Amino acid sequence: QTVPNAWQFDWDVAVIRLGSPVGRRTGWLGVASGCVSASSYAVATAGYSVEQPLGTCQASTCTFERDNCKDRTAYHSCPSVRGQSGSPFLVGKDYRVRGILVGTYDAS
């Protein structure tokens, strides 16, 4: 196996256009920006794993082991399986979005 390059996952995303500004009613998620100097730090994630009953959101906390701003990748200990692409990685007490899960790689 080889370690995937960041470009392999560049297009594993989706964009939707909403017909009305729902954030005014529901609220907004902030975005955490800038590079993090810590070698590892805690993140939370939530998504709809194929392993859960339909419509069941699975949330967990885990660790970013390496956050490489230069090539837009982060290595993490977060459980991730099919169906979780697009799940956010959240940081801080206000749950700002730090990244988006766009692929999995099993290093074992």
Short mmCIF file of N, CA and C in Angstrom, two decimals:
data_model
loop_
_atom_site.label_atom_id
_atom_site.label_comp_id
_atom_site.label_asym_id
_atom_site.label_seq_id
_atom_site.Cartn_x
_atom_site.Cartn_y
_atom_site.Cartn_z
N GLN A 1 0.83 -1.19 0.00
CA GLN A 1 0.00 0.00 0.00
C GLN A 1 0.87 1.24 0.00
N THR A 2 0.37 2.29 -0.56
CA THR A 2 1.06 3.57 -0.55
C THR A 2 0.20 4.60 0.15
N VAL A 3 0.85 5.59 0.71
CA VAL A 3 0.13 6.68 1.36
C VAL A 3 -0.52 7.53 0.29
N PRO A 4 -1.82 7.81 0.40
CA PRO A 4 -2.48 8.61 -0.64
C PRO A 4 -1.98 10.04 -0.64
N ASN A 5 -1.91 10.62 -1.82
CA ASN A 5 -1.57 12.03 -1.95
C ASN A 5 -2.83 12.85 -1.75
N ALA A 6 -2.67 14.08 -1.29
CA ALA A 6 -3.82 14.95 -1.04
C ALA A 6 -4.68 15.12 -2.27
N TRP A 7 -4.08 15.19 -3.47
CA TRP A 7 -4.86 15.45 -4.68
C TRP A 7 -5.83 14.33 -4.97
N GLN A 8 -5.60 13.12 -4.47
CA GLN A 8 -6.50 12.01 -4.73
C GLN A 8 -7.88 12.24 -4.12
N PHE A 9 -7.96 13.06 -3.08
CA PHE A 9 -9.21 13.30 -2.39
C PHE A 9 -9.79 14.68 -2.67
N ASP A 10 -9.13 15.46 -3.52
CA ASP A 10 -9.57 16.83 -3.76
C ASP A 10 -11.01 16.93 -4.26
N TRP A 11 -11.51 15.92 -4.92
CA TRP A 11 -12.84 16.02 -5.51
C TRP A 11 -13.86 15.15 -4.79
N ASP A 12 -13.55 14.66 -3.60
CA ASP A 12 -14.50 13.87 -2.81
C ASP A 12 -15.31 14.81 -1.92
N VAL A 13 -15.94 15.79 -2.52
CA VAL A 13 -16.74 16.77 -1.80
C VAL A 13 -18.02 17.05 -2.58
N ALA A 14 -18.96 17.68 -1.92
CA ALA A 14 -20.20 18.08 -2.58
C ALA A 14 -20.54 19.49 -2.15
N VAL A 15 -21.18 20.23 -3.03
CA VAL A 15 -21.64 21.59 -2.73
C VAL A 15 -23.11 21.65 -3.08
N ILE A 16 -23.88 22.23 -2.18
CA ILE A 16 -25.30 22.41 -2.48
C ILE A 16 -25.65 23.89 -2.40
N ARG A 17 -26.61 24.28 -3.17
CA ARG A 17 -27.08 25.66 -3.13
C ARG A 17 -28.49 25.63 -2.54
N LEU A 18 -28.68 26.38 -1.47
CA LEU A 18 -29.97 26.41 -0.79
C LEU A 18 -30.85 27.51 -1.37
N GLY A 19 -32.13 27.26 -1.37
CA GLY A 19 -33.09 28.21 -1.93
C GLY A 19 -33.35 29.40 -1.03
N SER A 20 -32.98 29.29 0.25
CA SER A 20 -33.16 30.41 1.18
C SER A 20 -32.03 30.38 2.21
N PRO A 21 -31.74 31.50 2.85
CA PRO A 21 -30.65 31.58 3.83
C PRO A 21 -31.04 30.95 5.17
N VAL A 22 -31.00 29.62 5.27
CA VAL A 22 -31.47 28.93 6.47
C VAL A 22 -30.65 29.25 7.71
N GLY A 23 -29.41 29.69 7.53
CA GLY A 23 -28.57 30.03 8.67
C GLY A 23 -29.15 31.12 9.55
N ARG A 24 -29.94 31.99 8.97
CA ARG A 24 -30.57 33.06 9.76
C ARG A 24 -31.55 32.48 10.78
N ARG A 25 -32.13 31.32 10.46
CA ARG A 25 -33.05 30.66 11.38
C ARG A 25 -32.36 29.63 12.27
N THR A 26 -31.40 28.90 11.70
CA THR A 26 -30.82 27.76 12.40
C THR A 26 -29.48 28.05 13.05
N GLY A 27 -28.78 29.07 12.61
CA GLY A 27 -27.44 29.38 13.13
C GLY A 27 -26.36 28.93 12.16
N TRP A 28 -25.12 29.27 12.47
CA TRP A 28 -24.00 29.01 11.59
C TRP A 28 -22.92 28.24 12.31
N LEU A 29 -22.14 27.47 11.57
CA LEU A 29 -20.92 26.86 12.09
C LEU A 29 -19.77 27.75 11.67
N GLY A 30 -18.88 28.03 12.61
CA GLY A 30 -17.70 28.82 12.26
C GLY A 30 -16.64 27.93 11.65
N VAL A 31 -15.60 28.54 11.09
CA VAL A 31 -14.49 27.81 10.49
C VAL A 31 -13.22 28.16 11.25
N ALA A 32 -12.49 27.12 11.66
CA ALA A 32 -11.20 27.33 12.32
C ALA A 32 -10.15 27.43 11.23
N SER A 33 -9.41 28.52 11.21
CA SER A 33 -8.44 28.73 10.14
C SER A 33 -7.03 28.86 10.70
N GLY A 34 -6.07 28.82 9.82
CA GLY A 34 -4.68 28.93 10.21
C GLY A 34 -4.10 27.58 10.59
N CYS A 35 -2.79 27.49 10.53
CA CYS A 35 -2.11 26.25 10.90
C CYS A 35 -2.01 26.13 12.41
N VAL A 36 -2.07 24.91 12.89
CA VAL A 36 -1.97 24.64 14.32
C VAL A 36 -0.55 24.20 14.63
N SER A 37 0.06 24.79 15.66
CA SER A 37 1.45 24.47 15.97
C SER A 37 1.59 23.20 16.82
N ALA A 38 0.54 22.75 17.46
CA ALA A 38 0.61 21.55 18.29
C ALA A 38 0.85 20.32 17.43
N SER A 39 1.59 19.34 17.96
CA SER A 39 1.84 18.12 17.20
C SER A 39 0.61 17.23 17.12
N SER A 40 -0.26 17.33 18.10
CA SER A 40 -1.54 16.62 18.05
C SER A 40 -2.55 17.38 18.89
N TYR A 41 -3.83 17.24 18.54
CA TYR A 41 -4.87 17.92 19.29
C TYR A 41 -6.21 17.22 19.09
N ALA A 42 -7.11 17.47 20.03
CA ALA A 42 -8.42 16.80 20.02
C ALA A 42 -9.37 17.44 19.00
N VAL A 43 -10.14 16.59 18.35
CA VAL A 43 -11.20 17.02 17.44
C VAL A 43 -12.43 16.16 17.71
N ALA A 44 -13.56 16.62 17.25
CA ALA A 44 -14.79 15.83 17.31
C ALA A 44 -15.28 15.66 15.89
N THR A 45 -16.01 14.60 15.64
CA THR A 45 -16.59 14.39 14.33
C THR A 45 -17.98 13.78 14.48
N ALA A 46 -18.81 14.00 13.51
CA ALA A 46 -20.15 13.42 13.52
C ALA A 46 -20.56 13.16 12.09
N GLY A 47 -21.14 12.00 11.85
CA GLY A 47 -21.55 11.65 10.50
C GLY A 47 -22.47 10.46 10.48
N TYR A 48 -22.84 10.07 9.29
CA TYR A 48 -23.81 9.00 9.09
C TYR A 48 -23.10 7.78 8.50
N SER A 49 -22.53 6.97 9.37
CA SER A 49 -21.78 5.78 9.00
C SER A 49 -22.69 4.71 8.42
N VAL A 50 -22.17 3.96 7.47
CA VAL A 50 -22.91 2.85 6.89
C VAL A 50 -23.17 1.77 7.94
N GLU A 51 -22.40 1.78 9.02
CA GLU A 51 -22.54 0.78 10.07
C GLU A 51 -23.68 1.07 11.04
N GLN A 52 -24.29 2.23 10.95
CA GLN A 52 -25.38 2.63 11.84
C GLN A 52 -26.72 2.48 11.13
N PRO A 53 -27.81 2.34 11.91
CA PRO A 53 -29.13 2.31 11.26
C PRO A 53 -29.36 3.60 10.46
N LEU A 54 -30.10 3.49 9.38
CA LEU A 54 -30.37 4.62 8.49
C LEU A 54 -30.85 5.84 9.28
N GLY A 55 -30.22 6.99 9.05
CA GLY A 55 -30.61 8.23 9.71
C GLY A 55 -30.01 8.43 11.09
N THR A 56 -29.14 7.52 11.53
CA THR A 56 -28.53 7.64 12.85
C THR A 56 -27.18 8.32 12.74
N CYS A 57 -27.03 9.44 13.42
CA CYS A 57 -25.77 10.18 13.42
C CYS A 57 -24.86 9.60 14.49
N GLN A 58 -23.62 9.34 14.11
CA GLN A 58 -22.63 8.82 15.04
C GLN A 58 -21.61 9.91 15.33
N ALA A 59 -21.41 10.23 16.59
CA ALA A 59 -20.46 11.27 16.98
C ALA A 59 -19.33 10.64 17.80
N SER A 60 -18.14 11.18 17.67
CA SER A 60 -17.01 10.69 18.45
C SER A 60 -15.97 11.78 18.60
N THR A 61 -15.10 11.60 19.56
CA THR A 61 -13.94 12.48 19.72
C THR A 61 -12.70 11.66 19.40
N CYS A 62 -11.69 12.31 18.90
CA CYS A 62 -10.49 11.62 18.48
C CYS A 62 -9.35 12.64 18.41
N THR A 63 -8.25 12.25 17.79
CA THR A 63 -7.06 13.10 17.78
C THR A 63 -6.52 13.28 16.37
N PHE A 64 -6.22 14.52 16.02
CA PHE A 64 -5.43 14.80 14.82
C PHE A 64 -3.98 14.55 15.22
N GLU A 65 -3.33 13.59 14.59
CA GLU A 65 -1.95 13.26 14.92
C GLU A 65 -0.97 14.21 14.25
N ARG A 66 -1.25 14.52 12.99
CA ARG A 66 -0.43 15.46 12.22
C ARG A 66 -1.36 16.28 11.35
N ASP A 67 -1.20 17.57 11.40
CA ASP A 67 -2.01 18.49 10.61
C ASP A 67 -1.06 19.22 9.68
N ASN A 68 -1.08 18.86 8.41
CA ASN A 68 -0.14 19.44 7.46
C ASN A 68 -0.86 20.47 6.59
N CYS A 69 -0.79 21.72 6.99
CA CYS A 69 -1.45 22.79 6.23
C CYS A 69 -0.88 22.91 4.82
N LYS A 70 0.38 22.58 4.66
CA LYS A 70 1.04 22.74 3.37
C LYS A 70 0.38 21.92 2.27
N ASP A 71 0.07 20.65 2.55
CA ASP A 71 -0.55 19.82 1.51
C ASP A 71 -2.01 19.49 1.82
N ARG A 72 -2.60 20.22 2.77
CA ARG A 72 -4.02 20.11 3.11
C ARG A 72 -4.44 18.72 3.57
N THR A 73 -3.58 18.06 4.35
CA THR A 73 -3.93 16.75 4.88
C THR A 73 -3.78 16.73 6.39
N ALA A 74 -4.47 15.81 7.02
CA ALA A 74 -4.33 15.59 8.46
C ALA A 74 -4.46 14.09 8.71
N TYR A 75 -3.59 13.56 9.52
CA TYR A 75 -3.67 12.16 9.92
C TYR A 75 -4.37 12.13 11.27
N HIS A 76 -5.32 11.22 11.41
CA HIS A 76 -6.15 11.23 12.61
C HIS A 76 -6.44 9.83 13.10
N SER A 77 -6.93 9.75 14.33
CA SER A 77 -7.32 8.48 14.94
C SER A 77 -8.84 8.32 14.97
N CYS A 78 -9.53 9.09 14.17
CA CYS A 78 -10.99 9.09 14.19
C CYS A 78 -11.54 7.87 13.47
N PRO A 79 -12.52 7.19 14.07
CA PRO A 79 -13.14 6.08 13.36
C PRO A 79 -13.88 6.61 12.13
N SER A 80 -13.57 6.05 10.97
CA SER A 80 -14.22 6.52 9.75
C SER A 80 -14.42 5.35 8.80
N VAL A 81 -15.62 5.25 8.28
CA VAL A 81 -15.98 4.18 7.35
C VAL A 81 -16.84 4.77 6.24
N ARG A 82 -17.22 3.91 5.31
CA ARG A 82 -18.07 4.35 4.21
C ARG A 82 -19.29 5.10 4.74
N GLY A 83 -19.68 6.12 4.04
CA GLY A 83 -20.85 6.90 4.42
C GLY A 83 -20.52 8.15 5.20
N GLN A 84 -19.28 8.27 5.67
CA GLN A 84 -18.93 9.43 6.48
C GLN A 84 -18.23 10.53 5.71
N SER A 85 -18.03 10.37 4.41
CA SER A 85 -17.43 11.45 3.63
C SER A 85 -18.27 12.71 3.78
N GLY A 86 -17.59 13.80 3.97
CA GLY A 86 -18.28 15.07 4.17
C GLY A 86 -18.51 15.41 5.62
N SER A 87 -18.22 14.47 6.52
CA SER A 87 -18.39 14.75 7.95
C SER A 87 -17.38 15.80 8.40
N PRO A 88 -17.78 16.72 9.26
CA PRO A 88 -16.84 17.74 9.71
C PRO A 88 -15.93 17.24 10.83
N PHE A 89 -14.72 17.79 10.90
CA PHE A 89 -13.87 17.69 12.08
C PHE A 89 -14.04 19.01 12.82
N LEU A 90 -14.44 18.96 14.07
CA LEU A 90 -14.79 20.15 14.83
C LEU A 90 -13.81 20.36 15.98
N VAL A 91 -13.47 21.62 16.26
CA VAL A 91 -12.55 21.94 17.36
C VAL A 91 -13.15 23.03 18.24
N GLY A 92 -12.68 23.06 19.46
CA GLY A 92 -13.07 24.12 20.39
C GLY A 92 -14.43 23.91 21.01
N LYS A 93 -14.70 24.72 22.02
CA LYS A 93 -15.99 24.65 22.71
C LYS A 93 -17.14 25.12 21.84
N ASP A 94 -16.82 25.92 20.82
CA ASP A 94 -17.87 26.41 19.92
C ASP A 94 -17.95 25.58 18.63
N TYR A 95 -17.23 24.45 18.60
CA TYR A 95 -17.29 23.50 17.49
C TYR A 95 -17.08 24.14 16.12
N ARG A 96 -15.95 24.80 15.96
CA ARG A 96 -15.62 25.35 14.65
C ARG A 96 -15.12 24.23 13.73
N VAL A 97 -15.45 24.32 12.46
CA VAL A 97 -15.04 23.30 11.50
C VAL A 97 -13.55 23.47 11.21
N ARG A 98 -12.77 22.42 11.47
CA ARG A 98 -11.32 22.43 11.21
C ARG A 98 -10.99 21.73 9.90
N GLY A 99 -11.84 20.78 9.52
CA GLY A 99 -11.60 20.03 8.29
C GLY A 99 -12.82 19.19 7.94
N ILE A 100 -12.73 18.55 6.81
CA ILE A 100 -13.81 17.70 6.32
C ILE A 100 -13.22 16.33 5.98
N LEU A 101 -13.87 15.28 6.43
CA LEU A 101 -13.42 13.93 6.11
C LEU A 101 -13.72 13.62 4.65
N VAL A 102 -12.68 13.36 3.87
CA VAL A 102 -12.88 13.10 2.45
C VAL A 102 -12.33 11.75 2.01
N GLY A 103 -11.82 10.96 2.90
CA GLY A 103 -11.32 9.64 2.53
C GLY A 103 -10.75 8.95 3.74
N THR A 104 -10.57 7.66 3.63
CA THR A 104 -9.97 6.89 4.72
C THR A 104 -8.76 6.15 4.20
N TYR A 105 -7.84 5.88 5.09
CA TYR A 105 -6.64 5.14 4.76
C TYR A 105 -6.28 4.31 5.96
N ASP A 106 -6.13 3.04 5.77
CA ASP A 106 -5.77 2.13 6.86
C ASP A 106 -4.29 1.85 6.78
N ALA A 107 -3.56 2.34 7.76
CA ALA A 107 -2.11 2.19 7.75
C ALA A 107 -1.66 0.84 8.28
N SER A 108 -2.57 0.01 8.75
CA SER A 108 -2.15 -1.28 9.31
C SER A 108 -1.82 -2.30 8.25
#
